[in-house]
Amino acid sequence: MVDFWEGYALPTVIIVAQIMVVVGPLLIAVAYLTYFERKVIGAMQMRKGPNVVGPFGLLQPFADAVKLMMKETILPSGSNKIIFIMAPMLTFILSLVAWSVIPFGEGLVISDINVGILYLFAISSLGVYGVIMAGWASNSKYPFIGALRSAAQMVSYEVSMGLVIITVLMCVGSLNLSDIVMAQKGEYGMFNWYAFPLLPMFVVFFISILAETNRSPFDLPEGESELVAGFMVEYSSMSFALFFLGEYANMILMSAMAAILFLGGWLPPVDIAPFNWVPGPVWFSLKIAFVLFCFLWVRATFPRFRYDQLMRLGWKVFLPFTLFWVILTAGVLVGFDLLPAAQ
Amino acid sequence: MIVQALVFYVFATISIASAIMVISSRNPVHSVLFLILCFFNAAGLFVLMGAEFLAMILVVVYVGAVAVLFLFVVMMLDINIEKARQGLKQHLILGGSIGLVLLVELVLILSSTFASPEAVAVASVPIPNIDVVHNTRALGQVLYTKYVYLFQACGMILLVAMIGAIVLTLRKREGVRKQVISDQVNRTREESVEIKKVTSGSGI
C-alpha cells in the first residue's frame, strides 16, 4: 500500500496539481486577453472599449462567457456529427497540452523534455486539424472554403517557422527549452537575447506566428467580409466558445514561444539589483504580454492580406530568406568558431 | 514499470484498431482521420522506446504536413465507396500477395536474431548508450558522417520527385492576369496620372 502511494498515487496528485496551477491562470489569461484586445483596439481607434459590466468593464469576459453558455448548441442536420463536435474539442485540447513543456522559470516546468521545442512545433502543427475537421464536417460552402484556405496557409508558414527555429537551435546547441533560455544569459543583459543578433529571424517568426494562429492580417480562414465567419459559420454556443478559447490560448502559447526563443524567457532584461529581484515567471508574463500587445497592434493597424499575396509572402519571400539566414548563421558560427560546445 | 506497460498496451491497441479502421471505414475522410490517429499512437510508441526525436519528427512531418495534404485531397474528391468495392475479387489475389510479401519480410526482420545474428550486431553498432548521448545527438552524429551519402541520395530522390510533381501539374494558361509587385511599385507619376483642363459643362 505504501508502495502504491509513493510510486503511483503521489506523483499523480503532484502532476494534477501542477497542471491545475498552469491551466487555471491560463484560462483567466485567455478571458482577459479578449478584454485586453477590445480595450487596446478601442484605445487605438479612440473609443472606450468595454466599460459597462463591472468597474472599467472588467467583468465583460465573464458576461460573454455566460452569454455563450446560455445559447443553444446547434448541430446542423447535414453535418457529420461526431467530427463536428470533435473539431472544437481538438482545437482547445491542443492549445492546452502544449503548455506542459513551457518553462516559466528556472526549473518551473511540468515536463522538462529533451526535445521540448520539437514538441511545441509538433503540437502547433496539429492545430490545423481542428479547422479542417470543422470545415469539412459542417457540410457547407463557406466553412469548407475557410478550412481549405487555412490548411494551405498553416502548412506554408510552418516551413519558414521551422527554419527560424533551426537558426535559433544552431546558436543554442540543444532542443531543450530551458537550455534555449539559459543560452541567452550573458553579460550584456537583454542584448544577449536572440531578438538582437537574430533580429530578421525574430521579425519573420513574429509574422509567421500571426499566420499560424490565423490572426489578422492573415485571418483569411475566418474572413468575415467574404466567408461570413469561415470555418466557424455553423458553430454556436459552447462549441464556438471552445474555438474562441483555443484561438486565444494559441496566441498566448505562440507568444510564449517567441518569448522563449527570442526574448530570453524568464531572464530579467538587466541582471542588476532591482531587476533580478523580480521572480522569473513575472518577467516571462511581461514578455508574453508584450508580444500579445504586438498581435493586437497589428490587428488594429493592417488590412487583411489577399490570398495570393499571403501565399507569395510565405513561399517566395520568407522561405528563401529564412533559408539564406540559416546558411548565413551556420557560416558565421563555424567561421568565427562560435558553435556551442557539445553537452 | 506497470504504468509503462499499461501505456504501451493502450498505444498499441489503439494504433492497431485505428489501422484496421483505416481500411474498413466506409467514409474516406474517416479513413484519413484514423490514419492520423494511427500515426499519433506510433509516435507514442516511439516515445516509450526512448526515441523521442523520431516521435516528434513523425508527428511534425507525417501528421502535421503529409496527412494534412492527404486529407485536403480526399475531402475534395467525390469517392463512391460502393463503386470502389466492386473490383474487390479481381484485385484480391494481387493485393493479397503484396500483403503476404510484406508480412513475410516483417517477420524476417523481427526474427533476424535467429536467421542471422551478424545482421543484428551490425545494426546495433552505431547506437551509443542512451545514458551517454541522448538520441537526437546520436542521430546527428551518424547521419552526417557515416551515412552522409545515403542521406544525400534520399535528398536527391525527394528533390527529383518534387520537380517531377511540379512538371506534371504545371500548365501554362493564356490570359491569366498576374500581379507583378515590382511593376506596381516602380510606377511613376508621369505614366499613370494625366492632368486635363476641363471646361465646365463639356466633359472630357
XYZ file of C-alpha atoms in Angstrom:
547
model
C 0.000 0.000 0.000
C 2.849 2.361 0.872
C 4.493 1.457 -2.439
C 1.325 2.247 -4.299
C 1.016 5.625 -2.577
C 4.626 6.656 -3.104
C 5.086 5.059 -6.506
C 1.852 5.974 -8.282
C -0.706 7.964 -6.331
C 1.559 10.731 -5.032
C 3.191 11.503 -8.405
C -0.261 11.563 -9.999
C -1.536 14.002 -7.381
C 1.538 16.209 -7.851
C 1.206 16.209 -11.650
C -2.515 17.016 -11.474
C -1.765 19.873 -9.082
C 0.913 21.203 -11.437
C -1.481 21.029 -14.369
C -4.095 22.947 -12.355
C -1.542 25.606 -11.449
C -0.766 26.140 -15.143
C -4.225 25.747 -16.686
C -6.147 27.875 -14.152
C -4.193 31.100 -14.695
C -4.039 30.299 -18.419
C -7.829 30.279 -18.742
C -8.083 33.517 -16.778
C -5.395 34.972 -19.051
C -7.427 33.886 -22.086
C -10.536 35.572 -20.671
C -8.663 38.796 -20.002
C -6.868 38.670 -23.347
C -10.246 39.211 -25.023
C -10.811 42.181 -22.697
C -7.280 43.454 -23.347
C -7.840 43.142 -27.084
C -11.027 45.163 -27.040
C -9.519 47.815 -24.784
C -6.306 48.143 -26.832
C -8.103 48.304 -30.167
C -10.629 50.680 -28.600
C -7.830 52.982 -27.465
C -6.184 52.828 -30.900
C -9.464 53.806 -32.537
C -10.144 56.489 -29.893
C -13.056 54.610 -28.358
C -13.513 53.442 -24.802
C -13.912 49.715 -25.375
C -15.928 47.640 -22.858
C -16.705 49.822 -19.850
C -20.198 48.926 -18.633
C -20.019 45.494 -16.937
C -18.185 45.910 -13.645
C -15.511 48.523 -12.868
C -13.740 49.537 -16.129
C -15.701 46.740 -17.808
C -13.535 44.156 -16.033
C -16.361 41.635 -15.776
C -17.065 41.767 -19.517
C -15.250 38.440 -20.317
C -17.418 36.629 -17.759
C -20.571 38.212 -19.124
C -19.569 36.991 -22.589
C -18.832 33.502 -21.279
C -22.211 33.270 -19.538
C -23.941 34.532 -22.680
C -22.271 31.845 -24.798
C -23.130 29.100 -22.318
C -26.781 30.120 -22.247
C -27.174 29.787 -26.008
C -28.411 26.719 -27.795
C -25.868 24.336 -29.309
C -26.924 23.819 -32.894
C -25.958 20.685 -34.788
C -26.710 21.192 -38.498
C -28.697 18.226 -39.797
C -26.438 17.744 -42.814
C -23.264 17.732 -40.748
C -21.057 14.835 -39.788
C -21.986 14.910 -36.099
C -19.003 13.205 -34.470
C -16.342 15.146 -36.335
C -18.380 18.330 -35.993
C -18.282 18.001 -32.201
C -14.705 16.732 -32.074
C -13.203 19.659 -34.012
C -13.604 22.413 -31.363
C -12.569 19.983 -28.632
C -9.414 19.106 -30.544
C -8.547 22.784 -31.055
C -8.975 23.515 -27.373
C -7.107 20.426 -26.137
C -4.150 21.084 -28.427
C -3.884 24.646 -27.215
C -3.647 23.366 -23.624
C -1.358 20.308 -23.927
C 1.470 22.345 -25.402
C 1.865 24.207 -22.096
C 3.313 21.107 -20.451
C 6.815 21.874 -21.740
C 6.862 25.670 -21.313
C 9.391 26.701 -18.639
C 8.025 29.562 -16.513
C 11.211 29.981 -14.525
C 14.367 28.103 -13.695
C 13.118 24.541 -13.101
C 9.466 25.689 -13.142
C 8.222 23.353 -15.842
C 5.827 20.404 -15.767
C 7.849 18.240 -18.135
C 11.444 19.187 -18.924
C 11.894 17.014 -22.021
C 14.934 16.977 -24.298
C 13.022 17.716 -27.476
C 10.804 20.455 -25.996
C 10.930 22.790 -28.972
C 10.090 19.966 -31.390
C 7.149 19.016 -29.189
C 5.858 22.595 -29.342
C 6.354 22.671 -33.092
C 4.557 19.331 -33.495
C 1.586 20.398 -31.378
C 1.258 23.741 -33.136
C 1.323 21.966 -36.495
C -1.620 19.824 -35.379
C -3.770 22.918 -34.831
C -4.768 22.843 -38.493
C -6.829 19.676 -37.944
C -9.359 21.442 -35.767
C -10.002 23.892 -38.571
C -10.080 21.331 -41.398
C -12.350 18.955 -39.495
C -14.719 21.785 -38.594
C -14.836 22.980 -42.192
C -15.476 19.575 -43.648
C -17.927 18.327 -41.027
C -20.093 21.443 -41.340
C -21.045 20.285 -44.849
C -21.464 23.833 -46.056
C -19.664 26.035 -48.565
C -18.193 28.837 -46.511
C -16.711 26.651 -43.780
C -15.170 24.386 -46.402
C -13.501 27.251 -48.257
C -12.295 28.627 -44.935
C -10.856 25.243 -43.976
C -9.042 24.808 -47.290
C -7.515 28.251 -47.038
C -6.441 27.603 -43.511
C -4.824 24.268 -44.363
C -2.762 25.811 -47.151
C -1.855 28.809 -45.019
C -0.761 26.914 -41.915
C 1.301 24.392 -43.881
C 3.051 27.189 -45.802
C 4.033 29.227 -42.799
C 5.171 26.226 -40.818
C 8.054 25.757 -43.243
C 9.585 29.163 -42.613
C 8.837 28.843 -38.892
C 10.776 25.588 -38.828
C 13.756 27.249 -40.483
C 13.646 30.101 -37.953
C 13.653 27.574 -35.134
C 16.622 25.783 -36.742
C 18.558 29.060 -36.751
C 17.969 29.536 -33.034
C 18.786 25.895 -32.299
C 22.117 26.201 -34.094
C 23.049 29.031 -31.740
C 21.894 27.084 -28.675
C 23.038 23.540 -29.425
C 20.078 21.942 -27.635
C 16.395 21.260 -28.222
C 15.533 21.731 -24.549
C 13.510 24.894 -23.861
C 15.269 25.630 -20.563
C 18.630 25.321 -22.321
C 17.423 27.725 -25.017
C 16.598 30.321 -22.350
C 19.834 29.771 -20.423
C 21.866 30.160 -23.631
C 20.558 33.750 -23.811
C 22.015 34.604 -20.412
C 25.158 36.690 -20.677
C 26.987 39.761 -19.511
C 25.140 42.138 -21.838
C 21.714 41.504 -20.294
C 18.937 41.924 -22.819
C 21.387 42.359 -25.736
C 22.214 38.675 -25.349
C 18.653 37.749 -26.253
C 18.377 36.303 -29.720
C 15.962 39.062 -30.715
C 19.017 41.287 -31.243
C 21.622 39.137 -33.021
C 18.882 37.374 -34.995
C 16.571 40.362 -35.460
C 15.439 39.490 -39.043
C 14.544 35.986 -37.875
C 12.529 37.441 -34.983
C 10.535 39.551 -37.432
C 9.907 36.541 -39.702
C 8.935 34.447 -36.697
C 6.508 37.065 -35.465
C 4.806 37.339 -38.852
C 4.704 33.538 -39.139
C 3.011 33.133 -35.765
C 0.382 35.652 -36.870
C -0.315 33.388 -39.850
C -0.085 30.223 -37.768
C -2.718 31.423 -35.300
C -4.950 32.765 -38.106
C -4.788 36.266 -36.715
C -5.224 39.475 -38.589
C -3.850 40.410 -41.156
C -3.794 36.696 -42.060
C -7.270 35.822 -40.751
C -8.409 34.522 -44.131
C -9.894 31.286 -42.733
C -12.403 33.464 -40.893
C -12.526 36.367 -43.350
C -15.865 37.756 -42.176
C -16.226 40.106 -45.139
C -16.165 37.282 -47.692
C -16.692 33.964 -45.873
C -19.110 35.151 -43.147
C -17.029 33.534 -40.386
C -15.093 30.909 -42.317
C -14.855 27.510 -40.648
C -16.872 28.731 -37.645
C -20.051 29.607 -39.551
C -22.088 26.640 -38.314
C -20.857 26.720 -34.733
C -22.753 28.240 -31.868
C -22.745 28.334 -28.094
C -20.059 26.290 -26.328
C -18.636 24.704 -29.472
C -17.991 28.204 -30.782
C -16.624 29.225 -27.384
C -14.117 26.360 -27.474
C -12.801 27.548 -30.858
C -12.584 31.038 -29.459
C -10.753 29.922 -26.306
C -8.478 27.708 -28.373
C -7.545 30.558 -30.682
C -6.679 32.898 -27.829
C -4.841 30.199 -25.864
C -2.861 29.528 -29.037
C -1.995 33.200 -29.299
C -0.655 33.137 -25.750
C 1.237 29.923 -26.477
C 2.868 31.333 -29.595
C 3.783 34.493 -27.698
C 5.373 32.303 -25.026
C 7.307 30.523 -27.756
C 8.506 33.859 -29.131
C 9.481 34.953 -25.608
C 11.473 31.761 -25.048
C 13.201 31.695 -28.418
C 13.970 35.375 -28.826
C 13.246 37.392 -25.689
C 15.184 35.417 -23.103
C 12.252 33.614 -21.429
C 12.274 34.310 -17.705
C 15.575 36.232 -17.682
C 15.497 39.865 -16.481
C 16.465 42.462 -19.109
C 19.290 43.792 -16.923
C 20.945 41.475 -14.426
C 21.374 44.029 -11.597
C 19.738 44.584 -8.214
C 16.140 45.820 -8.635
C 15.540 43.820 -11.799
C 16.768 40.393 -10.698
C 14.684 40.596 -7.507
C 11.587 40.211 -9.656
C 10.788 36.490 -9.967
C 11.269 34.821 -13.353
C 7.605 33.995 -14.077
C 6.773 37.712 -13.788
C 9.332 38.650 -16.439
C 8.093 35.792 -18.579
C 4.482 37.005 -18.323
C 5.532 40.561 -19.112
C 7.318 39.393 -22.260
C 4.302 37.334 -23.315
C 2.106 40.394 -22.707
C 4.434 42.482 -24.868
C 4.233 40.040 -27.798
C 0.448 39.822 -27.353
C 0.237 43.596 -27.467
C 2.060 43.464 -30.811
C -0.540 40.918 -32.030
C -3.350 43.361 -31.190
C -1.413 46.344 -32.509
C -1.052 44.580 -35.857
C -4.748 43.763 -35.873
C -5.723 47.383 -35.303
C -3.305 48.630 -37.943
C -3.209 46.446 -41.056
C -5.891 45.483 -43.571
C -6.337 41.805 -44.418
C -3.985 40.200 -46.937
C -5.336 38.933 -50.190
C -4.987 35.151 -50.501
C -2.444 35.064 -53.350
C -0.360 37.721 -51.610
C -0.330 35.598 -48.482
C 0.962 32.583 -50.402
C 3.515 34.711 -52.205
C 4.811 36.085 -48.924
C 5.129 32.625 -47.414
C 6.746 30.744 -50.291
C 8.542 33.366 -52.351
C 9.736 35.772 -49.670
C 10.007 34.070 -46.290
C 11.185 30.655 -47.416
C 14.228 31.836 -49.463
C 15.002 34.498 -46.882
C 14.976 32.141 -43.897
C 16.925 29.521 -45.856
C 19.558 32.156 -46.596
C 19.709 33.143 -42.920
C 20.095 29.531 -41.804
C 23.134 29.186 -44.078
C 24.494 32.593 -43.076
C 24.139 31.842 -39.368
C 25.756 28.440 -39.820
C 28.603 30.075 -41.750
C 29.163 32.722 -39.070
C 29.029 30.151 -36.272
C 31.567 27.900 -37.979
C 33.741 30.709 -39.355
C 34.151 32.561 -36.069
C 34.293 29.358 -34.041
C 31.164 30.272 -32.061
C 29.491 26.860 -32.223
C 28.040 25.813 -28.878
C 30.092 23.154 -27.104
C 28.770 19.595 -27.088
C 26.975 18.794 -23.858
C 7.088 -0.244 -14.689
C 3.430 -1.218 -14.662
C 2.411 2.230 -15.876
C 4.791 1.954 -18.793
C 3.429 -1.450 -19.748
C -0.123 -0.166 -19.441
C 0.636 2.847 -21.634
C 2.322 0.571 -24.165
C -0.760 -1.612 -24.442
C -3.019 1.413 -24.761
C -0.939 2.875 -27.607
C -0.507 -0.486 -29.302
C -4.196 -1.394 -29.114
C -5.362 1.983 -30.376
C -2.854 2.009 -33.220
C -3.833 -1.462 -34.419
C -7.532 -0.733 -34.039
C -7.229 2.542 -35.947
C -5.128 0.834 -38.622
C -7.942 -1.647 -39.133
C -10.443 1.192 -39.245
C -8.364 2.911 -41.955
C -9.070 0.095 -44.390
C -12.539 -0.798 -43.211
C -14.331 2.514 -42.679
C -16.794 3.474 -45.387
C -16.016 7.169 -45.486
C -12.571 8.015 -46.955
C -12.264 11.123 -44.774
C -12.771 8.954 -41.701
C -10.068 6.651 -43.056
C -7.566 9.509 -43.208
C -8.511 10.673 -39.722
C -7.952 7.142 -38.408
C -4.620 7.079 -40.224
C -3.664 10.234 -38.325
C -4.697 8.600 -35.052
C -2.545 5.617 -36.011
C 0.494 7.850 -36.694
C -0.046 9.576 -33.404
C -0.060 6.328 -31.459
C 3.020 5.141 -33.321
C 4.704 8.342 -32.129
C 3.636 7.433 -28.605
C 5.271 4.008 -29.006
C 8.485 5.703 -30.182
C 8.487 7.842 -27.039
C 8.124 4.713 -24.908
C 11.157 3.231 -26.665
C 13.176 6.326 -25.774
C 13.312 7.581 -29.365
C 11.697 10.936 -28.643
C 13.314 12.679 -31.621
C 11.824 10.205 -34.093
C 8.451 10.501 -32.362
C 8.379 14.282 -32.720
C 9.581 14.183 -36.330
C 6.884 11.622 -37.104
C 4.248 13.977 -35.748
C 5.689 17.097 -37.412
C 6.272 15.555 -40.833
C 3.576 12.936 -41.245
C 0.741 14.221 -39.095
C 1.477 17.936 -39.415
C 2.204 18.105 -43.129
C 1.723 14.925 -45.178
C -1.593 13.857 -43.671
C -2.947 17.415 -43.957
C -2.396 17.286 -47.706
C -3.868 13.768 -47.795
C -6.974 14.999 -46.031
C -7.060 18.023 -48.283
C -7.146 15.850 -51.407
C -9.540 13.233 -50.048
C -12.045 15.904 -48.991
C -12.046 17.388 -52.490
C -12.651 14.037 -54.198
C -16.085 12.618 -54.622
C -15.342 8.965 -53.978
C -18.104 6.450 -54.364
C -17.107 3.759 -51.908
C -19.517 1.163 -53.283
C -18.049 1.509 -56.767
C -14.548 1.212 -55.380
C -15.503 -2.000 -53.622
C -16.812 -3.666 -56.788
C -13.463 -4.848 -58.142
C -12.578 -6.445 -54.817
C -12.446 -10.014 -56.093
C -10.234 -9.264 -59.104
C -7.702 -7.322 -57.056
C -7.782 -9.709 -54.140
C -5.051 -12.003 -55.492
C -2.623 -9.205 -56.413
C -3.272 -7.172 -53.267
C -3.195 -10.233 -51.062
C 0.136 -11.395 -52.480
C 1.711 -7.945 -51.917
C 0.409 -8.011 -48.360
C 1.814 -11.522 -47.886
C 5.283 -10.500 -49.138
C 5.288 -7.535 -46.741
C 4.204 -9.772 -43.880
C 6.978 -12.301 -44.604
C 9.547 -9.500 -44.751
C 8.393 -8.056 -41.455
C 8.536 -11.456 -39.812
C 12.053 -11.937 -41.211
C 13.187 -8.613 -39.758
C 11.698 -9.411 -36.374
C 13.152 -12.912 -36.333
C 16.568 -11.839 -37.649
C 18.008 -12.763 -34.271
C 17.602 -16.392 -35.315
C 18.166 -16.006 -39.061
C 21.411 -14.045 -38.948
C 22.841 -12.875 -35.625
C 25.540 -10.913 -37.513
C 22.937 -8.575 -39.019
C 21.720 -7.592 -35.573
C 25.269 -6.881 -34.471
C 25.857 -4.642 -37.500
C 22.600 -2.779 -36.987
C 23.248 -2.020 -33.332
C 26.808 -0.753 -33.787
C 26.146 2.957 -34.322
C 23.732 3.221 -31.395
C 25.539 4.657 -28.373
C 24.239 4.090 -24.884
C 21.184 6.231 -24.179
C 22.642 7.410 -20.858
C 25.755 8.795 -22.552
C 24.274 10.606 -25.539
C 20.595 11.379 -25.973
C 19.160 10.174 -29.222
C 18.891 13.497 -31.095
C 22.642 13.944 -30.813
C 23.275 10.267 -31.521
C 21.298 10.519 -34.764
C 23.148 13.655 -35.776
C 26.500 12.030 -35.111
C 25.940 9.195 -37.578
C 23.585 10.840 -40.076
C 26.032 13.415 -41.402
C 29.178 11.321 -41.094
C 28.697 7.622 -41.593
C 25.525 7.788 -43.678
C 26.101 11.108 -45.421
C 25.968 9.662 -48.963
C 22.749 7.794 -48.267
C 21.332 10.934 -46.686
C 22.229 12.999 -49.742
C 20.802 10.314 -52.028
C 17.479 10.476 -50.138
C 17.503 14.241 -50.535
C 18.116 13.912 -54.268
C 15.299 11.397 -54.686
C 12.907 13.727 -52.887
C 14.071 16.685 -54.969
C 13.541 14.765 -58.204
C 10.091 13.662 -57.031
C 9.215 17.255 -56.177
C 10.383 18.624 -59.520
C 8.536 15.787 -61.265
C 5.296 16.637 -59.482
C 5.649 20.291 -60.416
C 6.442 19.500 -64.071
C 3.467 17.141 -64.318
C 0.958 19.600 -62.909
C 2.291 22.861 -64.338
C 0.238 24.195 -67.193
C 0.608 27.488 -68.911
C -2.723 29.201 -69.366
C -3.324 32.101 -71.675
C -4.939 35.259 -70.479
C -4.242 34.842 -66.766
C -3.584 38.164 -65.116
C -0.890 38.050 -62.508
C 0.147 40.653 -60.016
C 3.723 41.823 -60.604
C 4.564 43.721 -57.469
C 7.780 45.252 -58.795
C 5.872 46.795 -61.722
C 3.331 48.273 -59.346
C 5.992 49.705 -57.076
C 8.009 51.117 -59.975
C 5.088 53.034 -61.476
C 5.844 56.712 -61.790
C 3.538 59.680 -61.606
C 4.213 60.545 -65.255
C 2.955 57.254 -66.679
C -0.096 56.896 -64.523
C -1.559 60.375 -63.968
C -2.615 62.829 -66.598
C -3.927 66.275 -65.758
C -6.530 67.776 -68.052
C -8.186 71.128 -68.064
C -11.896 70.599 -68.197
C -14.137 73.425 -69.176
C -17.319 73.326 -67.207
C -20.299 71.750 -68.889
C -18.379 69.897 -71.638
C -16.729 66.846 -70.029
C -13.652 65.097 -71.350
